């Protein structure tokens, strides 16, 4: 360590997501005497933390709504209109910890590629968008948040995806995520409607 500098001043405060880091350094005079210790502005930091928690909550909640529609698609394909079987399957099987978002996406993909009227459809864009939702949800659920500057002017999230990535959270990135969510709902709602129509037709075929 440089003999003319004191150790970095660092305080840590626990947030609902992970650890908030507020970093400041002691300024030194040319003679090596500390003359200005900048203390973290904790009020500004916690305001920024509230802002992050609001964004985090929105992303996780929106992701859960997409996941719930995938649950509904899987159960309706398997059990048609049997609501009792559907409820049991969702609550006992799909809600278990081993049946995560990624596994549900894979099951839905296999089902749609195997049954009418979906098996010849191209859902590549839907699967890509669902994967983006999963990645974003995981990032905000497990990533580490930090704020730059004494007032926390910028919010960063650090996570691991093959390597450690540090990413700034911006309004543009949040809006981009919400657009992906919207597209997922449009696709999934259309599939659910088609399942209902197909089931009705199967139960009451018209005589030609």
Short mmCIF file of N, CA and C in Angstrom, two decimals, residues 17 19-21 44-56 140 144-149 151-158 166-171 173-174:
data_model
loop_
_atom_site.label_atom_id
_atom_site.label_comp_id
_atom_site.label_asym_id
_atom_site.label_seq_id
_atom_site.Cartn_x
_atom_site.Cartn_y
_atom_site.Cartn_z
N UNK A 17 -31.77 -6.51 -1.67
CA UNK A 17 -31.26 -7.31 -2.79
C UNK A 17 -29.92 -7.92 -2.44
N UNK A 19 -25.77 -6.22 -1.16
CA UNK A 19 -24.97 -5.27 -0.38
C UNK A 19 -24.88 -3.95 -1.12
N UNK A 20 -25.14 -2.86 -0.39
CA UNK A 20 -24.89 -1.53 -0.95
C UNK A 20 -23.47 -1.16 -0.58
N UNK A 21 -22.70 -0.71 -1.55
CA UNK A 21 -21.35 -0.26 -1.26
C UNK A 21 -21.24 1.24 -1.52
N UNK A 44 -29.04 10.09 0.54
CA UNK A 44 -29.09 9.93 -0.91
C UNK A 44 -28.92 8.47 -1.31
N UNK A 45 -28.06 7.77 -0.59
CA UNK A 45 -27.82 6.36 -0.89
C UNK A 45 -29.08 5.54 -0.69
N UNK A 46 -29.78 5.75 0.42
CA UNK A 46 -30.98 4.97 0.68
C UNK A 46 -32.12 5.36 -0.25
N UNK A 47 -32.16 6.62 -0.69
CA UNK A 47 -33.15 7.01 -1.69
C UNK A 47 -32.89 6.25 -2.99
N UNK A 48 -31.61 6.14 -3.35
CA UNK A 48 -31.26 5.40 -4.56
C UNK A 48 -31.59 3.92 -4.38
N UNK A 49 -31.39 3.42 -3.17
CA UNK A 49 -31.73 2.03 -2.91
C UNK A 49 -33.22 1.78 -3.07
N UNK A 50 -34.05 2.72 -2.61
CA UNK A 50 -35.50 2.60 -2.79
C UNK A 50 -35.86 2.58 -4.27
N UNK A 51 -35.17 3.40 -5.04
CA UNK A 51 -35.41 3.42 -6.48
C UNK A 51 -35.04 2.08 -7.11
N UNK A 52 -33.90 1.53 -6.69
CA UNK A 52 -33.48 0.23 -7.22
C UNK A 52 -34.47 -0.85 -6.83
N UNK A 53 -34.92 -0.85 -5.59
CA UNK A 53 -35.85 -1.88 -5.12
C UNK A 53 -37.16 -1.81 -5.90
N UNK A 54 -37.59 -0.59 -6.28
CA UNK A 54 -38.81 -0.46 -7.08
C UNK A 54 -38.63 -1.09 -8.45
N UNK A 55 -37.47 -0.82 -9.07
CA UNK A 55 -37.17 -1.41 -10.39
C UNK A 55 -37.06 -2.92 -10.26
N UNK A 56 -36.33 -3.38 -9.25
CA UNK A 56 -36.14 -4.81 -9.03
C UNK A 56 -37.48 -5.51 -8.82
N UNK A 140 -31.50 -9.62 -11.46
CA UNK A 140 -31.99 -8.76 -10.38
C UNK A 140 -32.28 -9.53 -9.10
N UNK A 144 -25.56 -8.21 -7.44
CA UNK A 144 -25.10 -7.32 -6.36
C UNK A 144 -25.20 -5.88 -6.85
N UNK A 145 -25.90 -5.05 -6.09
CA UNK A 145 -26.12 -3.66 -6.49
C UNK A 145 -25.08 -2.75 -5.85
N UNK A 146 -24.67 -1.72 -6.59
CA UNK A 146 -23.76 -0.71 -6.05
C UNK A 146 -24.08 0.63 -6.69
N UNK A 147 -23.65 1.70 -6.00
CA UNK A 147 -23.93 3.05 -6.47
C UNK A 147 -22.62 3.81 -6.59
N UNK A 148 -22.47 4.54 -7.68
CA UNK A 148 -21.22 5.28 -7.87
C UNK A 148 -21.37 6.71 -7.35
N UNK A 149 -20.26 7.27 -6.91
CA UNK A 149 -20.26 8.66 -6.46
C UNK A 149 -20.80 8.80 -5.04
N UNK A 151 -23.18 10.66 -4.04
CA UNK A 151 -24.63 10.75 -4.01
C UNK A 151 -25.29 9.58 -4.74
N UNK A 152 -24.50 8.63 -5.18
CA UNK A 152 -25.06 7.48 -5.88
C UNK A 152 -25.75 7.87 -7.16
N UNK A 153 -25.04 8.67 -7.99
CA UNK A 153 -25.65 9.19 -9.21
C UNK A 153 -26.03 8.08 -10.19
N UNK A 154 -25.31 6.96 -10.14
CA UNK A 154 -25.57 5.86 -11.05
C UNK A 154 -25.78 4.56 -10.26
N UNK A 155 -26.65 3.71 -10.79
CA UNK A 155 -26.90 2.42 -10.17
C UNK A 155 -26.28 1.34 -11.05
N UNK A 156 -25.52 0.44 -10.43
CA UNK A 156 -24.90 -0.66 -11.16
C UNK A 156 -25.33 -1.98 -10.54
N UNK A 157 -25.41 -3.01 -11.36
CA UNK A 157 -25.66 -4.36 -10.86
C UNK A 157 -24.57 -5.28 -11.41
N UNK A 158 -24.01 -6.07 -10.53
CA UNK A 158 -22.94 -6.99 -10.91
C UNK A 158 -23.42 -8.42 -10.76
N UNK A 166 -20.53 -6.15 -14.90
CA UNK A 166 -21.05 -5.01 -14.16
C UNK A 166 -21.79 -4.11 -15.14
N UNK A 167 -23.07 -3.88 -14.86
CA UNK A 167 -23.94 -3.22 -15.83
C UNK A 167 -24.67 -2.06 -15.18
N UNK A 168 -24.73 -0.95 -15.85
CA UNK A 168 -25.48 0.19 -15.32
C UNK A 168 -26.98 0.00 -15.59
N UNK A 169 -27.78 0.31 -14.59
CA UNK A 169 -29.24 0.24 -14.74
C UNK A 169 -29.73 1.61 -15.18
N UNK A 170 -30.36 1.65 -16.33
CA UNK A 170 -30.85 2.92 -16.87
C UNK A 170 -32.34 2.82 -17.19
N UNK A 171 -32.95 3.96 -17.41
CA UNK A 171 -34.36 3.97 -17.82
C UNK A 171 -34.54 3.24 -19.13
N UNK A 173 -32.76 0.70 -20.35
CA UNK A 173 -32.70 -0.76 -20.17
C UNK A 173 -33.96 -1.30 -19.54
N UNK A 174 -34.54 -0.55 -18.59
CA UNK A 174 -35.80 -0.98 -17.98
C UNK A 174 -36.93 -0.96 -19.01
#
